[in-house]
PDB file of N, CA, C and O in Angstrom:
ATOM      1  N   MET A  30      40.745 -61.270 -55.577  1.00 92.00           N
ATOM      2  CA  MET A  30      40.302 -62.323 -54.687  1.00 92.00           C
ATOM      3  C   MET A  30      41.389 -63.388 -54.558  1.00 92.00           C
ATOM      4  O   MET A  30      41.663 -63.848 -53.455  1.00 92.00           O
ATOM      5  N   ARG A  31      41.989 -63.765 -55.684  1.00 94.00           N
ATOM      6  CA  ARG A  31      43.024 -64.801 -55.620  1.00 94.00           C
ATOM      7  C   ARG A  31      44.211 -64.359 -54.766  1.00 94.00           C
ATOM      8  O   ARG A  31      44.753 -65.145 -53.991  1.00 94.00           O
ATOM      9  N   ALA A  32      44.582 -63.094 -54.868  1.00 94.00           N
ATOM     10  CA  ALA A  32      45.694 -62.581 -54.057  1.00 94.00           C
ATOM     11  C   ALA A  32      45.338 -62.635 -52.572  1.00 94.00           C
ATOM     12  O   ALA A  32      46.186 -62.981 -51.743  1.00 94.00           O
ATOM     13  N   ALA A  33      44.112 -62.310 -52.222  1.00 95.00           N
ATOM     14  CA  ALA A  33      43.675 -62.360 -50.821  1.00 95.00           C
ATOM     15  C   ALA A  33      43.684 -63.788 -50.298  1.00 95.00           C
ATOM     16  O   ALA A  33      44.107 -64.038 -49.164  1.00 95.00           O
ATOM     17  N   ILE A  34      43.238 -64.732 -51.121  1.00 95.00           N
ATOM     18  CA  ILE A  34      43.238 -66.145 -50.729  1.00 95.00           C
ATOM     19  C   ILE A  34      44.670 -66.606 -50.460  1.00 95.00           C
ATOM     20  O   ILE A  34      44.951 -67.257 -49.460  1.00 95.00           O
ATOM     21  N   ARG A  35      45.573 -66.254 -51.345  1.00 95.00           N
ATOM     22  CA  ARG A  35      46.980 -66.636 -51.159  1.00 95.00           C
ATOM     23  C   ARG A  35      47.572 -65.972 -49.915  1.00 95.00           C
ATOM     24  O   ARG A  35      48.364 -66.576 -49.201  1.00 95.00           O
ATOM     25  N   ALA A  36      47.189 -64.707 -49.658  1.00 97.00           N
ATOM     26  CA  ALA A  36      47.691 -63.999 -48.478  1.00 97.00           C
ATOM     27  C   ALA A  36      47.259 -64.687 -47.186  1.00 97.00           C
ATOM     28  O   ALA A  36      47.945 -64.582 -46.167  1.00 97.00           O
ATOM     29  N   LEU A  37      46.141 -65.396 -47.230  1.00 94.00           N
ATOM     30  CA  LEU A  37      45.681 -66.168 -46.076  1.00 94.00           C
ATOM     31  C   LEU A  37      46.430 -67.492 -45.938  1.00 94.00           C
ATOM     32  O   LEU A  37      46.211 -68.231 -44.995  1.00 94.00           O
ATOM     33  N   GLY A  38      47.290 -67.777 -46.905  1.00 94.00           N
ATOM     34  CA  GLY A  38      48.062 -69.013 -46.858  1.00 94.00           C
ATOM     35  C   GLY A  38      47.358 -70.197 -47.490  1.00 94.00           C
ATOM     36  O   GLY A  38      47.787 -71.333 -47.322  1.00 94.00           O
ATOM     37  N   LEU A  39      46.278 -69.939 -48.228  1.00 95.00           N
ATOM     38  CA  LEU A  39      45.551 -71.018 -48.901  1.00 95.00           C
ATOM     39  C   LEU A  39      46.034 -71.173 -50.335  1.00 95.00           C
ATOM     40  O   LEU A  39      46.512 -70.220 -50.945  1.00 95.00           O
ATOM     41  N   GLU A  40      45.884 -72.365 -50.856  1.00 96.00           N
ATOM     42  CA  GLU A  40      46.211 -72.630 -52.260  1.00 96.00           C
ATOM     43  C   GLU A  40      44.932 -72.565 -53.080  1.00 96.00           C
ATOM     44  O   GLU A  40      43.829 -72.703 -52.559  1.00 96.00           O
ATOM     45  N   LEU A  41      45.102 -72.389 -54.378  1.00 96.00           N
ATOM     46  CA  LEU A  41      43.975 -72.359 -55.300  1.00 96.00           C
ATOM     47  C   LEU A  41      43.953 -73.614 -56.152  1.00 96.00           C
ATOM     48  O   LEU A  41      45.001 -74.197 -56.445  1.00 96.00           O
ATOM     49  N   LEU A  42      42.762 -74.009 -56.550  1.00 94.00           N
ATOM     50  CA  LEU A  42      42.626 -75.176 -57.418  1.00 94.00           C
ATOM     51  C   LEU A  42      43.352 -74.934 -58.740  1.00 94.00           C
ATOM     52  O   LEU A  42      44.122 -75.756 -59.191  1.00 94.00           O
ATOM     53  N   SER A  43      43.124 -73.779 -59.351  1.00 93.00           N
ATOM     54  CA  SER A  43      43.786 -73.428 -60.608  1.00 93.00           C
ATOM     55  C   SER A  43      45.208 -72.982 -60.317  1.00 93.00           C
ATOM     56  O   SER A  43      45.436 -72.055 -59.541  1.00 93.00           O
ATOM     57  N   LYS A  44      46.154 -73.621 -60.922  1.00 91.00           N
ATOM     58  CA  LYS A  44      47.564 -73.290 -60.717  1.00 91.00           C
ATOM     59  C   LYS A  44      48.104 -72.365 -61.802  1.00 91.00           C
ATOM     60  O   LYS A  44      49.219 -71.887 -61.715  1.00 91.00           O
ATOM     61  N   ASN A  45      47.306 -72.084 -62.822  1.00 93.00           N
ATOM     62  CA  ASN A  45      47.756 -71.308 -63.968  1.00 93.00           C
ATOM     63  C   ASN A  45      46.975 -69.997 -64.038  1.00 93.00           C
ATOM     64  O   ASN A  45      45.820 -69.972 -64.431  1.00 93.00           O
ATOM     65  N   GLU A  46      47.612 -68.899 -63.660  1.00 90.00           N
ATOM     66  CA  GLU A  46      46.960 -67.583 -63.678  1.00 90.00           C
ATOM     67  C   GLU A  46      46.478 -67.188 -65.072  1.00 90.00           C
ATOM     68  O   GLU A  46      45.499 -66.464 -65.205  1.00 90.00           O
ATOM     69  N   ALA A  47      47.145 -67.655 -66.095  1.00 92.00           N
ATOM     70  CA  ALA A  47      46.782 -67.273 -67.463  1.00 92.00           C
ATOM     71  C   ALA A  47      45.401 -67.787 -67.860  1.00 92.00           C
ATOM     72  O   ALA A  47      44.745 -67.205 -68.717  1.00 92.00           O
ATOM     73  N   VAL A  48      44.961 -68.867 -67.243  1.00 92.00           N
ATOM     74  CA  VAL A  48      43.654 -69.429 -67.595  1.00 92.00           C
ATOM     75  C   VAL A  48      42.662 -69.407 -66.436  1.00 92.00           C
ATOM     76  O   VAL A  48      41.556 -69.907 -66.560  1.00 92.00           O
ATOM     77  N   ALA A  49      43.045 -68.806 -65.307  1.00 91.00           N
ATOM     78  CA  ALA A  49      42.156 -68.746 -64.149  1.00 91.00           C
ATOM     79  C   ALA A  49      40.980 -67.816 -64.439  1.00 91.00           C
ATOM     80  O   ALA A  49      41.135 -66.779 -65.081  1.00 91.00           O
ATOM     81  N   SER A  50      39.831 -68.187 -63.953  1.00 91.00           N
ATOM     82  CA  SER A  50      38.617 -67.396 -64.152  1.00 91.00           C
ATOM     83  C   SER A  50      38.670 -66.095 -63.363  1.00 91.00           C
ATOM     84  O   SER A  50      39.158 -66.058 -62.235  1.00 91.00           O
ATOM     85  N   ASN A  51      38.140 -65.035 -63.930  1.00 90.00           N
ATOM     86  CA  ASN A  51      38.027 -63.768 -63.220  1.00 90.00           C
ATOM     87  C   ASN A  51      36.707 -63.657 -62.465  1.00 90.00           C
ATOM     88  O   ASN A  51      36.496 -62.699 -61.732  1.00 90.00           O
ATOM     89  N   THR A  52      35.815 -64.608 -62.641  1.00 92.00           N
ATOM     90  CA  THR A  52      34.508 -64.547 -61.992  1.00 92.00           C
ATOM     91  C   THR A  52      34.281 -65.657 -60.973  1.00 92.00           C
ATOM     92  O   THR A  52      33.253 -65.676 -60.310  1.00 92.00           O
ATOM     93  N   LEU A  53      35.234 -66.561 -60.842  1.00 93.00           N
ATOM     94  CA  LEU A  53      35.108 -67.675 -59.903  1.00 93.00           C
ATOM     95  C   LEU A  53      36.471 -67.964 -59.304  1.00 93.00           C
ATOM     96  O   LEU A  53      37.466 -67.999 -60.013  1.00 93.00           O
ATOM     97  N   THR A  54      36.499 -68.120 -57.986  1.00 95.00           N
ATOM     98  CA  THR A  54      37.732 -68.480 -57.294  1.00 95.00           C
ATOM     99  C   THR A  54      37.492 -69.791 -56.575  1.00 95.00           C
ATOM    100  O   THR A  54      36.450 -69.961 -55.944  1.00 95.00           O
ATOM    101  N   ALA A  55      38.432 -70.706 -56.671  1.00 96.00           N
ATOM    102  CA  ALA A  55      38.262 -72.027 -56.062  1.00 96.00           C
ATOM    103  C   ALA A  55      39.454 -72.337 -55.151  1.00 96.00           C
ATOM    104  O   ALA A  55      40.430 -72.941 -55.569  1.00 96.00           O
ATOM    105  N   PRO A  56      39.362 -71.920 -53.869  1.00 97.00           N
ATOM    106  CA  PRO A  56      40.426 -72.247 -52.923  1.00 97.00           C
ATOM    107  C   PRO A  56      40.351 -73.701 -52.481  1.00 97.00           C
ATOM    108  O   PRO A  56      39.270 -74.279 -52.394  1.00 97.00           O
ATOM    109  N   LEU A  57      41.510 -74.260 -52.188  1.00 97.00           N
ATOM    110  CA  LEU A  57      41.559 -75.594 -51.603  1.00 97.00           C
ATOM    111  C   LEU A  57      41.351 -75.460 -50.105  1.00 97.00           C
ATOM    112  O   LEU A  57      41.800 -74.497 -49.484  1.00 97.00           O
ATOM    113  N   TYR A  58      40.638 -76.414 -49.517  1.00 95.00           N
ATOM    114  CA  TYR A  58      40.492 -76.427 -48.065  1.00 95.00           C
ATOM    115  C   TYR A  58      41.860 -76.666 -47.435  1.00 95.00           C
ATOM    116  O   TYR A  58      42.658 -77.434 -47.962  1.00 95.00           O
ATOM    117  N   PRO A  59      42.113 -76.033 -46.279  1.00 91.00           N
ATOM    118  CA  PRO A  59      43.331 -76.388 -45.546  1.00 91.00           C
ATOM    119  C   PRO A  59      43.244 -77.846 -45.106  1.00 91.00           C
ATOM    120  O   PRO A  59      42.150 -78.399 -44.976  1.00 91.00           O
ATOM    121  N   SER A  60      44.383 -78.460 -44.864  1.00 88.00           N
ATOM    122  CA  SER A  60      44.360 -79.846 -44.396  1.00 88.00           C
ATOM    123  C   SER A  60      43.581 -79.918 -43.087  1.00 88.00           C
ATOM    124  O   SER A  60      43.540 -78.961 -42.306  1.00 88.00           O
ATOM    125  N   LYS A  61      42.948 -81.029 -42.856  1.00 90.00           N
ATOM    126  CA  LYS A  61      42.170 -81.316 -41.648  1.00 90.00           C
ATOM    127  C   LYS A  61      40.860 -80.532 -41.551  1.00 90.00           C
ATOM    128  O   LYS A  61      40.250 -80.499 -40.497  1.00 90.00           O
ATOM    129  N   ILE A  62      40.432 -79.891 -42.632  1.00 92.00           N
ATOM    130  CA  ILE A  62      39.138 -79.210 -42.643  1.00 92.00           C
ATOM    131  C   ILE A  62      38.146 -80.115 -43.356  1.00 92.00           C
ATOM    132  O   ILE A  62      38.383 -80.544 -44.478  1.00 92.00           O
ATOM    133  N   ASP A  63      37.037 -80.402 -42.688  1.00 94.00           N
ATOM    134  CA  ASP A  63      35.985 -81.218 -43.289  1.00 94.00           C
ATOM    135  C   ASP A  63      35.094 -80.317 -44.135  1.00 94.00           C
ATOM    136  O   ASP A  63      34.531 -79.330 -43.629  1.00 94.00           O
ATOM    137  N   ALA A  64      34.964 -80.631 -45.409  1.00 94.00           N
ATOM    138  CA  ALA A  64      34.228 -79.794 -46.354  1.00 94.00           C
ATOM    139  C   ALA A  64      32.781 -79.567 -45.917  1.00 94.00           C
ATOM    140  O   ALA A  64      32.297 -78.429 -45.898  1.00 94.00           O
ATOM    141  N   ALA A  65      32.067 -80.627 -45.582  1.00 93.00           N
ATOM    142  CA  ALA A  65      30.653 -80.503 -45.222  1.00 93.00           C
ATOM    143  C   ALA A  65      30.476 -79.636 -43.976  1.00 93.00           C
ATOM    144  O   ALA A  65      29.584 -78.782 -43.924  1.00 93.00           O
ATOM    145  N   THR A  66      31.323 -79.823 -42.987  1.00 95.00           N
ATOM    146  CA  THR A  66      31.240 -79.027 -41.758  1.00 95.00           C
ATOM    147  C   THR A  66      31.534 -77.562 -42.039  1.00 95.00           C
ATOM    148  O   THR A  66      30.830 -76.666 -41.559  1.00 95.00           O
ATOM    149  N   PHE A  67      32.560 -77.301 -42.830  1.00 94.00           N
ATOM    150  CA  PHE A  67      32.929 -75.927 -43.177  1.00 94.00           C
ATOM    151  C   PHE A  67      31.776 -75.226 -43.882  1.00 94.00           C
ATOM    152  O   PHE A  67      31.402 -74.103 -43.511  1.00 94.00           O
ATOM    153  N   LEU A  68      31.209 -75.864 -44.883  1.00 95.00           N
ATOM    154  CA  LEU A  68      30.117 -75.242 -45.640  1.00 95.00           C
ATOM    155  C   LEU A  68      28.901 -75.005 -44.755  1.00 95.00           C
ATOM    156  O   LEU A  68      28.259 -73.955 -44.838  1.00 95.00           O
ATOM    157  N   LYS A  69      28.566 -75.958 -43.896  1.00 96.00           N
ATOM    158  CA  LYS A  69      27.415 -75.815 -43.005  1.00 96.00           C
ATOM    159  C   LYS A  69      27.632 -74.673 -42.017  1.00 96.00           C
ATOM    160  O   LYS A  69      26.750 -73.835 -41.813  1.00 96.00           O
ATOM    161  N   GLU A  70      28.802 -74.637 -41.393  1.00 96.00           N
ATOM    162  CA  GLU A  70      29.071 -73.612 -40.383  1.00 96.00           C
ATOM    163  C   GLU A  70      29.169 -72.215 -40.975  1.00 96.00           C
ATOM    164  O   GLU A  70      28.697 -71.254 -40.373  1.00 96.00           O
ATOM    165  N   THR A  71      29.770 -72.073 -42.141  1.00 95.00           N
ATOM    166  CA  THR A  71      29.829 -70.747 -42.761  1.00 95.00           C
ATOM    167  C   THR A  71      28.438 -70.308 -43.192  1.00 95.00           C
ATOM    168  O   THR A  71      28.084 -69.139 -43.057  1.00 95.00           O
ATOM    169  N   ASN A  72      27.638 -71.255 -43.667  1.00 96.00           N
ATOM    170  CA  ASN A  72      26.260 -70.930 -44.047  1.00 96.00           C
ATOM    171  C   ASN A  72      25.471 -70.429 -42.849  1.00 96.00           C
ATOM    172  O   ASN A  72      24.685 -69.481 -42.953  1.00 96.00           O
ATOM    173  N   GLN A  73      25.651 -71.037 -41.709  1.00 97.00           N
ATOM    174  CA  GLN A  73      24.956 -70.608 -40.488  1.00 97.00           C
ATOM    175  C   GLN A  73      25.384 -69.209 -40.058  1.00 97.00           C
ATOM    176  O   GLN A  73      24.649 -68.531 -39.357  1.00 97.00           O
ATOM    177  N   GLN A  74      26.561 -68.776 -40.489  1.00 97.00           N
ATOM    178  CA  GLN A  74      27.052 -67.427 -40.200  1.00 97.00           C
ATOM    179  C   GLN A  74      26.575 -66.415 -41.248  1.00 97.00           C
ATOM    180  O   GLN A  74      26.925 -65.246 -41.193  1.00 97.00           O
ATOM    181  N   GLY A  75      25.816 -66.891 -42.237  1.00 97.00           N
ATOM    182  CA  GLY A  75      25.327 -66.021 -43.296  1.00 97.00           C
ATOM    183  C   GLY A  75      26.282 -65.885 -44.464  1.00 97.00           C
ATOM    184  O   GLY A  75      26.105 -65.031 -45.326  1.00 97.00           O
ATOM    185  N   ILE A  76      27.311 -66.729 -44.492  1.00 95.00           N
ATOM    186  CA  ILE A  76      28.286 -66.720 -45.586  1.00 95.00           C
ATOM    187  C   ILE A  76      28.012 -67.946 -46.439  1.00 95.00           C
ATOM    188  O   ILE A  76      28.054 -69.069 -45.956  1.00 95.00           O
ATOM    189  N   ILE A  77      27.733 -67.713 -47.700  1.00 94.00           N
ATOM    190  CA  ILE A  77      27.377 -68.833 -48.562  1.00 94.00           C
ATOM    191  C   ILE A  77      28.490 -69.091 -49.568  1.00 94.00           C
ATOM    192  O   ILE A  77      28.798 -68.250 -50.409  1.00 94.00           O
ATOM    193  N   PHE A  78      29.118 -70.244 -49.436  1.00 94.00           N
ATOM    194  CA  PHE A  78      30.101 -70.730 -50.387  1.00 94.00           C
ATOM    195  C   PHE A  78      29.484 -71.922 -51.094  1.00 94.00           C
ATOM    196  O   PHE A  78      28.602 -72.582 -50.549  1.00 94.00           O
ATOM    197  N   ALA A  79      29.953 -72.214 -52.276  1.00 94.00           N
ATOM    198  CA  ALA A  79      29.496 -73.398 -52.999  1.00 94.00           C
ATOM    199  C   ALA A  79      30.564 -74.473 -52.888  1.00 94.00           C
ATOM    200  O   ALA A  79      31.755 -74.182 -52.926  1.00 94.00           O
ATOM    201  N   GLY A  80      30.126 -75.695 -52.751  1.00 94.00           N
ATOM    202  CA  GLY A  80      31.056 -76.817 -52.719  1.00 94.00           C
ATOM    203  C   GLY A  80      31.661 -77.055 -54.089  1.00 94.00           C
ATOM    204  O   GLY A  80      31.260 -76.451 -55.085  1.00 94.00           O
ATOM    205  N   GLY A  81      32.623 -77.930 -54.122  1.00 93.00           N
ATOM    206  CA  GLY A  81      33.277 -78.270 -55.381  1.00 93.00           C
ATOM    207  C   GLY A  81      32.373 -79.071 -56.305  1.00 93.00           C
ATOM    208  O   GLY A  81      31.454 -79.750 -55.852  1.00 93.00           O
ATOM    209  N   LEU A  82      32.625 -78.985 -57.579  1.00 93.00           N
ATOM    210  CA  LEU A  82      31.836 -79.701 -58.589  1.00 93.00           C
ATOM    211  C   LEU A  82      32.534 -80.925 -59.165  1.00 93.00           C
ATOM    212  O   LEU A  82      31.883 -81.886 -59.539  1.00 93.00           O
ATOM    213  N   LEU A  83      33.839 -80.880 -59.271  1.00 91.00           N
ATOM    214  CA  LEU A  83      34.572 -81.987 -59.879  1.00 91.00           C
ATOM    215  C   LEU A  83      34.485 -83.202 -58.960  1.00 91.00           C
ATOM    216  O   LEU A  83      34.954 -83.153 -57.817  1.00 91.00           O
ATOM    217  N   PRO A  84      33.865 -84.290 -59.398  1.00 92.00           N
ATOM    218  CA  PRO A  84      33.619 -85.433 -58.506  1.00 92.00           C
ATOM    219  C   PRO A  84      34.848 -85.930 -57.749  1.00 92.00           C
ATOM    220  O   PRO A  84      34.761 -86.185 -56.547  1.00 92.00           O
ATOM    221  N   GLU A  85      35.979 -86.020 -58.406  1.00 94.00           N
ATOM    222  CA  GLU A  85      37.165 -86.571 -57.754  1.00 94.00           C
ATOM    223  C   GLU A  85      37.834 -85.570 -56.806  1.00 94.00           C
ATOM    224  O   GLU A  85      38.680 -85.949 -56.005  1.00 94.00           O
ATOM    225  N   LEU A  86      37.432 -84.294 -56.870  1.00 93.00           N
ATOM    226  CA  LEU A  86      38.044 -83.256 -56.028  1.00 93.00           C
ATOM    227  C   LEU A  86      37.054 -82.481 -55.188  1.00 93.00           C
ATOM    228  O   LEU A  86      37.434 -81.545 -54.490  1.00 93.00           O
ATOM    229  N   LYS A  87      35.771 -82.841 -55.225  1.00 91.00           N
ATOM    230  CA  LYS A  87      34.740 -81.977 -54.635  1.00 91.00           C
ATOM    231  C   LYS A  87      34.886 -81.744 -53.133  1.00 91.00           C
ATOM    232  O   LYS A  87      34.398 -80.744 -52.626  1.00 91.00           O
ATOM    233  N   THR A  88      35.571 -82.613 -52.420  1.00 93.00           N
ATOM    234  CA  THR A  88      35.782 -82.379 -50.992  1.00 93.00           C
ATOM    235  C   THR A  88      37.118 -81.695 -50.722  1.00 93.00           C
ATOM    236  O   THR A  88      37.494 -81.500 -49.571  1.00 93.00           O
ATOM    237  N   LYS A  89      37.811 -81.302 -51.778  1.00 95.00           N
ATOM    238  CA  LYS A  89      39.127 -80.674 -51.640  1.00 95.00           C
ATOM    239  C   LYS A  89      39.086 -79.151 -51.818  1.00 95.00           C
ATOM    240  O   LYS A  89      40.022 -78.464 -51.448  1.00 95.00           O
ATOM    241  N   TYR A  90      37.988 -78.611 -52.397  1.00 96.00           N
ATOM    242  CA  TYR A  90      37.928 -77.185 -52.675  1.00 96.00           C
ATOM    243  C   TYR A  90      36.493 -76.671 -52.556  1.00 96.00           C
ATOM    244  O   TYR A  90      35.553 -77.430 -52.539  1.00 96.00           O
ATOM    245  N   PHE A  91      36.378 -75.352 -52.458  1.00 96.00           N
ATOM    246  CA  PHE A  91      35.069 -74.715 -52.478  1.00 96.00           C
ATOM    247  C   PHE A  91      35.127 -73.553 -53.474  1.00 96.00           C
ATOM    248  O   PHE A  91      36.201 -73.137 -53.911  1.00 96.00           O
ATOM    249  N   ARG A  92      33.946 -73.052 -53.832  1.00 96.00           N
ATOM    250  CA  ARG A  92      33.886 -72.001 -54.847  1.00 96.00           C
ATOM    251  C   ARG A  92      33.357 -70.709 -54.253  1.00 96.00           C
ATOM    252  O   ARG A  92      32.437 -70.711 -53.457  1.00 96.00           O
ATOM    253  N   ILE A  93      33.988 -69.613 -54.689  1.00 94.00           N
ATOM    254  CA  ILE A  93      33.549 -68.289 -54.306  1.00 94.00           C
ATOM    255  C   ILE A  93      33.146 -67.566 -55.568  1.00 94.00           C
ATOM    256  O   ILE A  93      33.878 -67.522 -56.520  1.00 94.00           O
TER     257      ILE A  93
END
């Protein structure tokens, strides 16, 4: 999953592969993407992503 995210040109929240989770992927939103709008619109398409949990970064990434 992480390789596919990178192939799309997105960055990941975790910068260290040695400690990255194998069960959760947290891509950063591309610049100029509004987190709430993205989550709402993907949900309406039947794709469910979870928003970020870290309070200071929660609008910067989503969870898969």
